[in-house]
Amino acid sequence: ILAGLPVSQELVRVAAVVLEGTPDTIFNFNQFDTATGAAGALASYPYRPLRPSATGAALDHVRQAVMTTGNGWRSSTPTLVVTFIRGASQEPRAEVVAAAQALHSVTTRIVSIGVDPLTDEDREELVVVADTSSNVFDLVALEGAVQNGPDAFLAAFVEPVFIDADSNAVVVTTVLPTAIPTSSLTLSPTVSASATASASASASSSLVPTSTPVPLLCDFIRSDVVFVYDGSGSVSTADYDAQLGVIAGTGGQLLDGSPDSRVGVVEIRSGPRVVLPLAINNSRIQLNQALIGLQRVPGAASAVTAAVTLAVTQLTSQSAAFNPTIVVFTDGLTQETDQEVAALLALLASEGIELVLASTAPDASATTSSRFGPFATSLSLVVDALRTSEAAAFNELLRASVCLQASTSSSGVASSTLSLSTSVPSSVAASTTSLSPTATPFAPFCN
């Protein structure tokens, strides 16, 4: 996009903001005279994981902090905002709507580019931000257009957003609410479509397109999962926040991939509490909203057994629990007696509830055992995976519990035959004989 624009202080000025919990300005309108300089600043900006999504706050930041004369914004010049959004905001929808409407009132057009995978709810928010579906684009499709050459990218994005086909001038033909003037606003009458296409071609060599949609992580088993995280005084603030980030990412992946599954959250402290009740209508948005604003309470005691018992109550109080699973983040220490721990483990066994332990201890590994049993993984391992992607974190923490698993040969190598439950349709089971394991970092994907 930058390569197709005549970036300079005289013609097209550009600014950039990163969308996260507290939005951050990467650069302002008055900082760069070339597209190359702006692209370099974007490329050098570090990714910071575990940040919440706050689209409304980012839109307000653009309007209030970036669109100022001191930062090089020209109020008499057409202003276009291009947003890249992955997932619905963790803010209430009303806040996003208000922020979008306020930004529309001072800009010419807002374009939303969706970063897959997106749910229907995510796409609804893209339209809320852009005001109309004609201003909504798909990142995977645009990357595919880049792969197919400059003409394809010109037709897929540059032309609908910037180019007036009749005059071959770079313009914005506005699609706006009726309260805003709808004149066609020329950005640069001297730049032709062919020049724009040539510039786009020069930029395409540095892009790595995604040619196919991201597949589902696995064949999901309908599951009821309660996350139990450590909010006791023995956990550092960094680890407290890391637990919430992991729950948001991995729980969100489960809810996205298996809408019939349910997710709940319980906090370990002196008196454990339910942060998010297990409910059928929980979605990624409900999960994120429950986690926003939570803070560690210094000095709180560790009552792991009581918290897990509360999680058991969440599962057993449902009319029917599917693949009931409790994921516990703990250092293995608890104020309860050995007899109370033993009674809890017996209760889990009698109810058929799987217990997945993730250690919060800094020196723990997946092979370490606690009073509650062996750790399946550690918080540090899942956080490292989350820095790569939510999918990687999901595979590290939840895959073995909520996915149909590939069978293994006697040598321990995954074979091409899947271990399928009897509830899987025969047509699906028959198709698995031709499958071979993949070698991707998040593999093997089932089916």
Short mmCIF file of C-alpha atoms in Angstrom, two decimals:
data_model
loop_
_atom_site.label_atom_id
_atom_site.label_comp_id
_atom_site.label_asym_id
_atom_site.label_seq_id
_atom_site.Cartn_x
_atom_site.Cartn_y
_atom_site.Cartn_z
CA ILE A 1 0.00 0.00 0.00
CA LEU A 2 2.76 2.45 0.94
CA ALA A 3 4.68 1.69 -2.25
CA GLY A 4 1.66 2.75 -4.29
CA LEU A 5 1.42 6.18 -2.68
CA PRO A 6 3.41 9.35 -3.49
CA VAL A 7 4.52 9.79 0.13
CA SER A 8 5.98 13.23 0.84
CA GLN A 9 5.20 16.22 3.01
CA GLU A 10 3.75 17.99 -0.04
CA LEU A 11 1.49 15.21 -1.35
CA VAL A 12 0.50 12.21 0.81
CA ARG A 13 1.49 12.23 4.48
CA VAL A 14 1.26 8.99 6.45
CA ALA A 15 1.07 8.10 10.14
CA ALA A 16 0.85 4.74 11.94
CA VAL A 17 -0.64 3.52 15.23
CA VAL A 18 -0.44 0.06 16.81
CA LEU A 19 -3.71 -1.33 18.14
CA GLU A 20 -3.27 -2.88 21.59
CA GLY A 21 -4.54 -2.33 25.14
CA THR A 22 -2.96 1.14 25.25
CA PRO A 23 -2.53 2.32 21.63
CA ASP A 24 0.90 3.55 20.62
CA THR A 25 1.92 5.96 17.85
CA ILE A 26 4.64 4.45 15.66
CA PHE A 27 5.13 7.66 13.68
CA ASN A 28 3.22 10.88 12.96
CA PHE A 29 2.28 12.63 9.71
CA ASN A 30 5.25 15.01 9.80
CA GLN A 31 8.01 12.40 10.25
CA PHE A 32 8.59 10.85 6.80
CA ASP A 33 9.10 12.19 3.28
CA THR A 34 9.27 8.77 1.59
CA ALA A 35 7.34 5.51 1.60
CA THR A 36 10.60 3.66 2.20
CA GLY A 37 11.23 5.50 5.47
CA ALA A 38 7.70 4.85 6.72
CA ALA A 39 7.89 1.16 5.76
CA GLY A 40 11.21 0.84 7.61
CA ALA A 41 9.69 2.28 10.78
CA LEU A 42 6.84 -0.23 10.59
CA ALA A 43 9.20 -3.13 10.00
CA SER A 44 11.37 -2.23 13.00
CA TYR A 45 8.47 -1.86 15.45
CA PRO A 46 8.64 -4.81 17.91
CA TYR A 47 5.71 -7.18 18.40
CA ARG A 48 4.55 -7.21 22.01
CA PRO A 49 2.50 -10.29 22.94
CA LEU A 50 -0.20 -10.67 25.58
CA ARG A 51 -1.68 -7.23 24.90
CA PRO A 52 -5.49 -6.95 24.90
CA SER A 53 -7.44 -5.81 21.84
CA ALA A 54 -8.97 -2.35 22.20
CA THR A 55 -10.14 -1.14 18.79
CA GLY A 56 -12.20 1.75 20.14
CA ALA A 57 -9.26 3.11 22.13
CA ALA A 58 -7.06 2.94 19.01
CA LEU A 59 -9.61 4.84 16.90
CA ASP A 60 -9.91 7.49 19.61
CA HIS A 61 -6.10 7.72 19.76
CA VAL A 62 -5.95 8.38 16.01
CA ARG A 63 -8.52 11.17 16.29
CA GLN A 64 -7.28 12.78 19.49
CA ALA A 65 -3.51 12.24 19.51
CA VAL A 66 -2.45 11.75 15.87
CA MET A 67 -4.81 14.00 13.90
CA THR A 68 -3.39 17.28 15.26
CA THR A 69 -1.71 20.12 13.42
CA GLY A 70 1.32 19.74 15.67
CA ASN A 71 1.78 16.18 14.36
CA GLY A 72 1.46 17.24 10.72
CA TRP A 73 -2.22 16.51 10.08
CA ARG A 74 -3.85 18.84 7.54
CA SER A 75 -7.52 19.41 8.37
CA SER A 76 -8.24 20.67 4.84
CA THR A 77 -6.79 17.54 3.20
CA PRO A 78 -8.71 14.28 2.67
CA THR A 79 -7.93 11.81 5.46
CA LEU A 80 -8.08 8.04 4.95
CA VAL A 81 -7.73 5.57 7.84
CA VAL A 82 -6.78 1.94 7.06
CA THR A 83 -7.24 -0.45 9.98
CA PHE A 84 -5.89 -4.01 10.29
CA ILE A 85 -8.02 -5.92 12.79
CA ARG A 86 -7.80 -9.52 14.02
CA GLY A 87 -10.76 -10.38 16.23
CA ALA A 88 -13.45 -8.34 17.89
CA SER A 89 -12.40 -5.77 20.49
CA GLN A 90 -12.43 -6.69 24.16
CA GLU A 91 -14.28 -3.43 24.81
CA PRO A 92 -18.09 -3.23 24.87
CA ARG A 93 -19.43 -2.91 21.30
CA ALA A 94 -21.00 0.46 22.15
CA GLU A 95 -17.53 1.93 22.83
CA VAL A 96 -16.23 0.74 19.45
CA VAL A 97 -19.32 2.14 17.67
CA ALA A 98 -18.94 5.52 19.39
CA ALA A 99 -15.22 5.71 18.58
CA ALA A 100 -15.81 4.77 14.93
CA GLN A 101 -18.60 7.33 14.51
CA ALA A 102 -16.45 10.05 16.06
CA LEU A 103 -13.55 9.23 13.73
CA HIS A 104 -15.85 9.13 10.68
CA SER A 105 -16.96 12.67 11.51
CA VAL A 106 -13.44 14.04 10.90
CA THR A 107 -12.14 11.70 8.17
CA THR A 108 -12.97 11.03 4.55
CA ARG A 109 -13.04 7.24 4.73
CA ILE A 110 -12.15 4.35 7.02
CA VAL A 111 -11.13 1.00 5.50
CA SER A 112 -10.99 -2.23 7.53
CA ILE A 113 -8.69 -5.11 6.58
CA GLY A 114 -9.54 -8.33 8.41
CA VAL A 115 -6.67 -10.53 9.61
CA ASP A 116 -7.87 -14.16 9.41
CA PRO A 117 -9.16 -16.32 10.95
CA LEU A 118 -12.29 -14.27 11.61
CA THR A 119 -15.62 -15.22 13.15
CA ASP A 120 -18.94 -13.71 12.03
CA GLU A 121 -18.79 -11.50 15.12
CA ASP A 122 -15.32 -10.28 14.11
CA ARG A 123 -16.55 -9.41 10.61
CA GLU A 124 -19.50 -7.50 12.05
CA GLU A 125 -17.04 -5.31 13.94
CA LEU A 126 -15.04 -4.67 10.76
CA VAL A 127 -18.22 -3.29 9.18
CA VAL A 128 -18.91 -1.21 12.30
CA VAL A 129 -15.47 0.40 11.96
CA ALA A 130 -15.64 0.89 8.18
CA ASP A 131 -19.34 1.89 8.19
CA THR A 132 -20.09 -0.21 5.08
CA SER A 133 -19.12 -3.69 3.85
CA SER A 134 -17.73 -2.17 0.63
CA ASN A 135 -14.91 -0.73 2.76
CA VAL A 136 -14.02 -4.12 4.27
CA PHE A 137 -11.19 -6.23 2.81
CA ASP A 138 -9.58 -9.57 3.65
CA LEU A 139 -5.83 -9.73 4.31
CA VAL A 140 -5.45 -13.25 2.89
CA ALA A 141 -7.16 -12.19 -0.34
CA LEU A 142 -4.96 -9.08 -0.62
CA GLU A 143 -1.81 -11.14 -0.03
CA GLY A 144 -2.99 -13.50 -2.76
CA ALA A 145 -3.47 -10.52 -5.06
CA VAL A 146 0.10 -9.39 -4.33
CA GLN A 147 1.31 -12.88 -5.25
CA ASN A 148 -0.59 -12.66 -8.55
CA GLY A 149 1.16 -9.44 -9.54
CA PRO A 150 0.73 -5.66 -9.39
CA ASP A 151 -2.32 -5.60 -11.68
CA ALA A 152 -4.18 -7.99 -9.39
CA PHE A 153 -3.34 -5.90 -6.31
CA LEU A 154 -4.31 -2.75 -8.19
CA ALA A 155 -7.73 -4.23 -8.96
CA ALA A 156 -8.21 -5.78 -5.50
CA PHE A 157 -7.33 -2.80 -3.30
CA VAL A 158 -5.66 0.25 -4.83
CA GLU A 159 -8.36 0.84 -7.45
CA PRO A 160 -11.41 0.56 -5.13
CA VAL A 161 -9.76 2.71 -2.46
CA PHE A 162 -7.55 5.21 -4.28
CA ILE A 163 -8.04 5.15 -8.06
CA ASP A 164 -10.77 6.88 -10.06
CA ALA A 165 -10.95 4.63 -13.16
CA ASP A 166 -12.33 7.40 -15.39
CA SER A 167 -9.49 9.86 -14.88
CA ASN A 168 -6.66 7.48 -13.88
CA ALA A 169 -5.97 9.86 -10.99
CA VAL A 170 -5.25 8.76 -7.47
CA VAL A 171 -8.40 9.81 -5.62
CA VAL A 172 -10.72 8.82 -2.82
CA THR A 173 -14.32 8.39 -3.97
CA THR A 174 -16.02 8.59 -0.64
CA VAL A 175 -18.58 6.14 0.72
CA LEU A 176 -19.74 7.89 3.86
CA PRO A 177 -22.66 8.48 6.23
CA THR A 178 -25.09 11.08 4.86
CA ALA A 179 -24.02 13.62 7.49
CA ILE A 180 -20.58 13.87 5.88
CA PRO A 181 -19.90 15.61 2.50
CA THR A 182 -19.52 13.05 -0.29
CA SER A 183 -17.37 14.83 -2.87
CA SER A 184 -14.62 12.96 -4.73
CA LEU A 185 -11.35 14.21 -3.27
CA THR A 186 -8.19 14.11 -5.39
CA LEU A 187 -5.02 13.24 -3.48
CA SER A 188 -2.59 13.58 -6.37
CA PRO A 189 -3.71 14.33 -9.95
CA THR A 190 -0.17 13.74 -11.23
CA VAL A 191 0.16 10.08 -10.28
CA SER A 192 -1.23 7.66 -12.86
CA ALA A 193 -2.59 4.17 -12.35
CA SER A 194 0.33 2.70 -14.26
CA ALA A 195 2.81 4.44 -11.98
CA THR A 196 0.96 3.15 -8.96
CA ALA A 197 1.01 -0.38 -10.34
CA SER A 198 4.73 -0.14 -11.01
CA ALA A 199 5.39 1.00 -7.45
CA SER A 200 3.26 -1.84 -6.12
CA ALA A 201 5.30 -4.31 -8.14
CA SER A 202 8.53 -3.08 -6.58
CA ALA A 203 7.12 -3.68 -3.11
CA SER A 204 5.69 -7.13 -3.80
CA SER A 205 9.04 -8.91 -3.68
CA SER A 206 9.33 -8.27 0.05
CA LEU A 207 5.89 -9.69 0.90
CA VAL A 208 5.26 -13.30 1.83
CA PRO A 209 1.69 -14.01 0.66
CA THR A 210 -0.64 -16.50 2.28
CA SER A 211 -2.20 -18.46 -0.55
CA THR A 212 -4.61 -20.62 1.46
CA PRO A 213 -6.91 -19.96 4.44
CA VAL A 214 -5.61 -20.99 7.87
CA PRO A 215 -7.01 -24.48 8.63
CA LEU A 216 -8.76 -25.43 11.83
CA LEU A 217 -6.31 -26.40 14.52
CA CYS A 218 -7.78 -29.90 14.76
CA ASP A 219 -10.94 -31.97 14.81
CA PHE A 220 -12.32 -30.56 18.04
CA ILE A 221 -14.05 -32.66 20.64
CA ARG A 222 -16.97 -30.78 22.17
CA SER A 223 -15.53 -29.87 25.56
CA ASP A 224 -16.27 -28.05 28.80
CA VAL A 225 -13.05 -26.48 30.08
CA VAL A 226 -12.55 -24.50 33.28
CA PHE A 227 -9.28 -22.60 33.61
CA VAL A 228 -8.01 -22.19 37.18
CA TYR A 229 -5.26 -19.58 37.41
CA ASP A 230 -3.03 -18.63 40.33
CA GLY A 231 -3.86 -15.27 41.89
CA SER A 232 -2.04 -15.92 45.15
CA GLY A 233 0.73 -13.75 46.56
CA SER A 234 3.44 -16.22 45.47
CA VAL A 235 2.88 -15.32 41.80
CA SER A 236 4.64 -12.31 40.30
CA THR A 237 2.68 -9.62 38.46
CA ALA A 238 4.32 -10.69 35.19
CA ASP A 239 3.25 -14.32 35.66
CA TYR A 240 -0.24 -13.21 36.73
CA ASP A 241 -0.65 -11.25 33.48
CA ALA A 242 0.92 -14.09 31.49
CA GLN A 243 -1.69 -16.56 32.79
CA LEU A 244 -4.50 -14.24 31.68
CA GLY A 245 -2.92 -13.85 28.25
CA VAL A 246 -2.61 -17.61 27.84
CA ILE A 247 -6.23 -18.18 28.92
CA ALA A 248 -7.46 -15.51 26.50
CA GLY A 249 -5.47 -16.97 23.61
CA THR A 250 -5.97 -20.70 24.12
CA GLY A 251 -9.54 -20.42 25.40
CA GLY A 252 -10.34 -18.13 22.48
CA GLN A 253 -8.96 -20.67 20.02
CA LEU A 254 -11.19 -23.38 21.53
CA LEU A 255 -14.30 -21.20 21.39
CA ASP A 256 -13.53 -20.09 17.81
CA GLY A 257 -12.95 -23.64 16.60
CA SER A 258 -15.65 -25.38 18.64
CA PRO A 259 -18.60 -23.02 19.24
CA ASP A 260 -20.49 -25.73 21.15
CA SER A 261 -17.71 -25.96 23.71
CA ARG A 262 -17.88 -24.03 26.97
CA VAL A 263 -15.17 -22.18 28.87
CA GLY A 264 -15.14 -20.97 32.48
CA VAL A 265 -12.50 -19.29 34.65
CA VAL A 266 -11.75 -19.59 38.40
CA GLU A 267 -9.09 -17.69 40.37
CA ILE A 268 -6.94 -19.25 43.11
CA ARG A 269 -6.73 -17.03 46.18
CA SER A 270 -7.54 -17.28 49.90
CA GLY A 271 -11.21 -17.49 49.00
CA PRO A 272 -11.36 -18.72 45.37
CA ARG A 273 -13.86 -17.03 43.06
CA VAL A 274 -15.55 -17.63 39.73
CA VAL A 275 -14.31 -15.03 37.23
CA LEU A 276 -16.34 -16.40 34.29
CA PRO A 277 -19.14 -18.93 34.87
CA LEU A 278 -19.20 -21.91 32.53
CA ALA A 279 -21.99 -21.11 30.05
CA ILE A 280 -23.06 -22.18 26.59
CA ASN A 281 -23.21 -18.60 25.28
CA ASN A 282 -19.63 -17.73 26.21
CA SER A 283 -17.62 -16.51 23.22
CA ARG A 284 -14.11 -15.11 22.82
CA ILE A 285 -15.51 -11.64 23.53
CA GLN A 286 -17.16 -12.74 26.80
CA LEU A 287 -13.93 -14.46 27.82
CA ASN A 288 -11.82 -11.38 27.09
CA GLN A 289 -14.23 -9.03 28.85
CA ALA A 290 -14.10 -11.20 31.97
CA LEU A 291 -10.29 -11.02 32.01
CA ILE A 292 -9.90 -7.29 31.35
CA GLY A 293 -9.02 -5.29 34.43
CA LEU A 294 -8.16 -8.25 36.68
CA GLN A 295 -5.33 -7.47 39.07
CA ARG A 296 -3.14 -9.55 41.36
CA VAL A 297 -3.87 -9.20 45.08
CA PRO A 298 -0.56 -9.16 47.01
CA GLY A 299 -0.45 -11.46 50.02
CA ALA A 300 -3.37 -13.66 48.98
CA ALA A 301 -3.00 -17.26 50.18
CA SER A 302 -2.88 -20.25 47.85
CA ALA A 303 -5.94 -22.49 48.13
CA VAL A 304 -5.54 -24.68 45.05
CA THR A 305 -7.78 -27.51 46.26
CA ALA A 306 -10.63 -25.12 47.09
CA ALA A 307 -10.33 -23.42 43.67
CA VAL A 308 -10.32 -26.74 41.78
CA THR A 309 -13.30 -27.92 43.84
CA LEU A 310 -15.11 -24.74 42.79
CA ALA A 311 -14.24 -25.58 39.17
CA VAL A 312 -15.66 -29.09 39.68
CA THR A 313 -18.89 -27.50 40.91
CA GLN A 314 -19.04 -25.43 37.71
CA LEU A 315 -18.77 -28.61 35.63
CA THR A 316 -21.09 -30.85 37.63
CA SER A 317 -23.82 -28.22 38.00
CA GLN A 318 -24.36 -28.28 34.24
CA SER A 319 -27.10 -30.49 32.81
CA ALA A 320 -24.44 -32.44 30.90
CA ALA A 321 -20.70 -31.88 30.83
CA PHE A 322 -18.86 -32.80 27.63
CA ASN A 323 -15.25 -33.95 27.93
CA PRO A 324 -14.95 -32.13 31.29
CA THR A 325 -11.46 -30.68 31.73
CA ILE A 326 -9.85 -28.44 34.34
CA VAL A 327 -6.64 -26.61 33.44
CA VAL A 328 -4.75 -25.45 36.54
CA PHE A 329 -1.87 -22.98 36.63
CA THR A 330 -0.04 -23.56 39.91
CA ASP A 331 3.40 -23.89 41.48
CA GLY A 332 2.05 -27.03 43.18
CA LEU A 333 1.99 -25.46 46.63
CA THR A 334 -1.26 -25.21 48.54
CA GLN A 335 -2.40 -24.49 52.08
CA GLU A 336 -4.61 -27.64 52.23
CA THR A 337 -3.59 -30.92 53.82
CA ASP A 338 -2.56 -34.10 51.99
CA GLN A 339 -5.89 -35.64 52.93
CA GLU A 340 -7.79 -32.77 51.30
CA VAL A 341 -5.68 -33.07 48.15
CA ALA A 342 -6.31 -36.84 48.03
CA ALA A 343 -10.04 -36.29 48.45
CA LEU A 344 -10.03 -33.83 45.55
CA LEU A 345 -8.20 -36.24 43.24
CA ALA A 346 -10.70 -38.96 44.14
CA LEU A 347 -13.56 -36.58 43.33
CA LEU A 348 -12.05 -35.78 39.92
CA ALA A 349 -11.69 -39.47 39.14
CA SER A 350 -15.26 -40.26 40.17
CA GLU A 351 -16.65 -37.45 38.00
CA GLY A 352 -14.44 -38.35 35.01
CA ILE A 353 -12.80 -34.93 34.95
CA GLU A 354 -9.37 -34.55 33.37
CA LEU A 355 -6.86 -32.42 35.28
CA VAL A 356 -4.22 -30.58 33.23
CA LEU A 357 -1.46 -29.00 35.32
CA ALA A 358 0.72 -26.14 34.06
CA SER A 359 3.49 -25.11 36.43
CA THR A 360 4.06 -21.45 37.26
CA ALA A 361 7.34 -22.22 39.03
CA PRO A 362 10.27 -20.60 37.16
CA ASP A 363 12.44 -23.75 37.21
CA ALA A 364 9.70 -26.33 36.56
CA SER A 365 9.47 -28.53 33.49
CA ALA A 366 6.76 -30.74 32.05
CA THR A 367 8.34 -33.76 33.74
CA THR A 368 8.12 -32.30 37.25
CA SER A 369 5.47 -33.63 39.62
CA SER A 370 3.43 -31.82 42.25
CA ARG A 371 1.09 -32.88 45.04
CA PHE A 372 -1.66 -32.94 42.41
CA GLY A 373 0.24 -35.07 39.89
CA PRO A 374 2.67 -34.50 37.01
CA PHE A 375 2.79 -31.18 35.21
CA ALA A 376 1.72 -31.46 31.57
CA THR A 377 3.60 -28.28 30.69
CA SER A 378 4.81 -25.04 32.24
CA LEU A 379 3.57 -21.47 31.98
CA SER A 380 6.90 -20.37 30.50
CA LEU A 381 6.63 -22.94 27.68
CA VAL A 382 3.09 -21.87 26.82
CA VAL A 383 4.05 -18.17 26.91
CA ASP A 384 6.99 -18.87 24.59
CA ALA A 385 4.57 -20.62 22.23
CA LEU A 386 2.11 -17.72 22.48
CA ARG A 387 4.81 -15.33 21.27
CA THR A 388 4.69 -17.34 18.04
CA SER A 389 0.91 -17.59 17.78
CA GLU A 390 -2.24 -18.50 19.66
CA ALA A 391 -2.27 -21.75 17.69
CA ALA A 392 1.14 -22.73 19.04
CA ALA A 393 0.06 -21.98 22.62
CA PHE A 394 -3.14 -23.96 22.11
CA ASN A 395 -1.14 -26.95 20.87
CA GLU A 396 1.15 -26.76 23.90
CA LEU A 397 -1.63 -26.51 26.48
CA LEU A 398 -4.97 -27.84 25.21
CA ARG A 399 -4.51 -29.92 22.07
CA ALA A 400 -4.08 -33.26 23.84
CA SER A 401 -7.28 -32.68 25.82
CA VAL A 402 -9.78 -31.26 23.31
CA CYS A 403 -8.68 -32.61 19.91
CA LEU A 404 -9.04 -36.00 18.26
CA GLN A 405 -5.47 -37.28 18.32
CA ALA A 406 -3.40 -38.94 15.62
CA SER A 407 -2.42 -42.48 16.62
CA THR A 408 1.25 -43.41 17.03
CA SER A 409 3.24 -46.39 15.89
CA SER A 410 5.34 -48.51 18.22
CA SER A 411 8.26 -46.18 17.53
CA GLY A 412 6.24 -43.20 18.77
CA VAL A 413 6.04 -41.61 15.30
CA ALA A 414 2.65 -40.27 14.29
CA SER A 415 1.05 -42.50 11.69
CA SER A 416 -1.46 -41.63 8.98
CA THR A 417 -4.31 -43.33 10.85
CA LEU A 418 -6.41 -41.24 13.24
CA SER A 419 -7.86 -42.54 16.46
CA LEU A 420 -11.51 -41.65 15.92
CA SER A 421 -14.35 -41.79 18.39
CA THR A 422 -17.40 -43.87 17.50
CA SER A 423 -19.43 -40.69 17.09
CA VAL A 424 -17.43 -39.60 14.03
CA PRO A 425 -19.37 -40.15 10.76
CA SER A 426 -18.13 -43.08 8.66
CA SER A 427 -17.51 -40.75 5.73
CA VAL A 428 -15.01 -38.81 7.84
CA ALA A 429 -13.40 -41.97 9.17
CA ALA A 430 -13.01 -43.39 5.66
CA SER A 431 -11.26 -40.24 4.46
CA THR A 432 -8.49 -40.54 7.01
CA THR A 433 -6.77 -43.49 5.34
CA SER A 434 -5.18 -41.20 2.78
CA LEU A 435 -3.83 -38.71 5.28
CA SER A 436 -0.20 -38.39 6.19
CA PRO A 437 1.19 -36.30 9.05
CA THR A 438 2.24 -32.75 8.24
CA ALA A 439 5.59 -31.24 9.09
CA THR A 440 4.35 -27.76 9.98
CA PRO A 441 5.38 -26.20 13.32
CA PHE A 442 1.83 -26.55 14.65
CA ALA A 443 1.35 -30.07 13.23
CA PRO A 444 -0.14 -32.53 12.96
CA PHE A 445 -3.44 -30.99 11.91
CA CYS A 446 -6.22 -33.58 12.03
CA ASN A 447 -8.19 -34.08 8.81
#
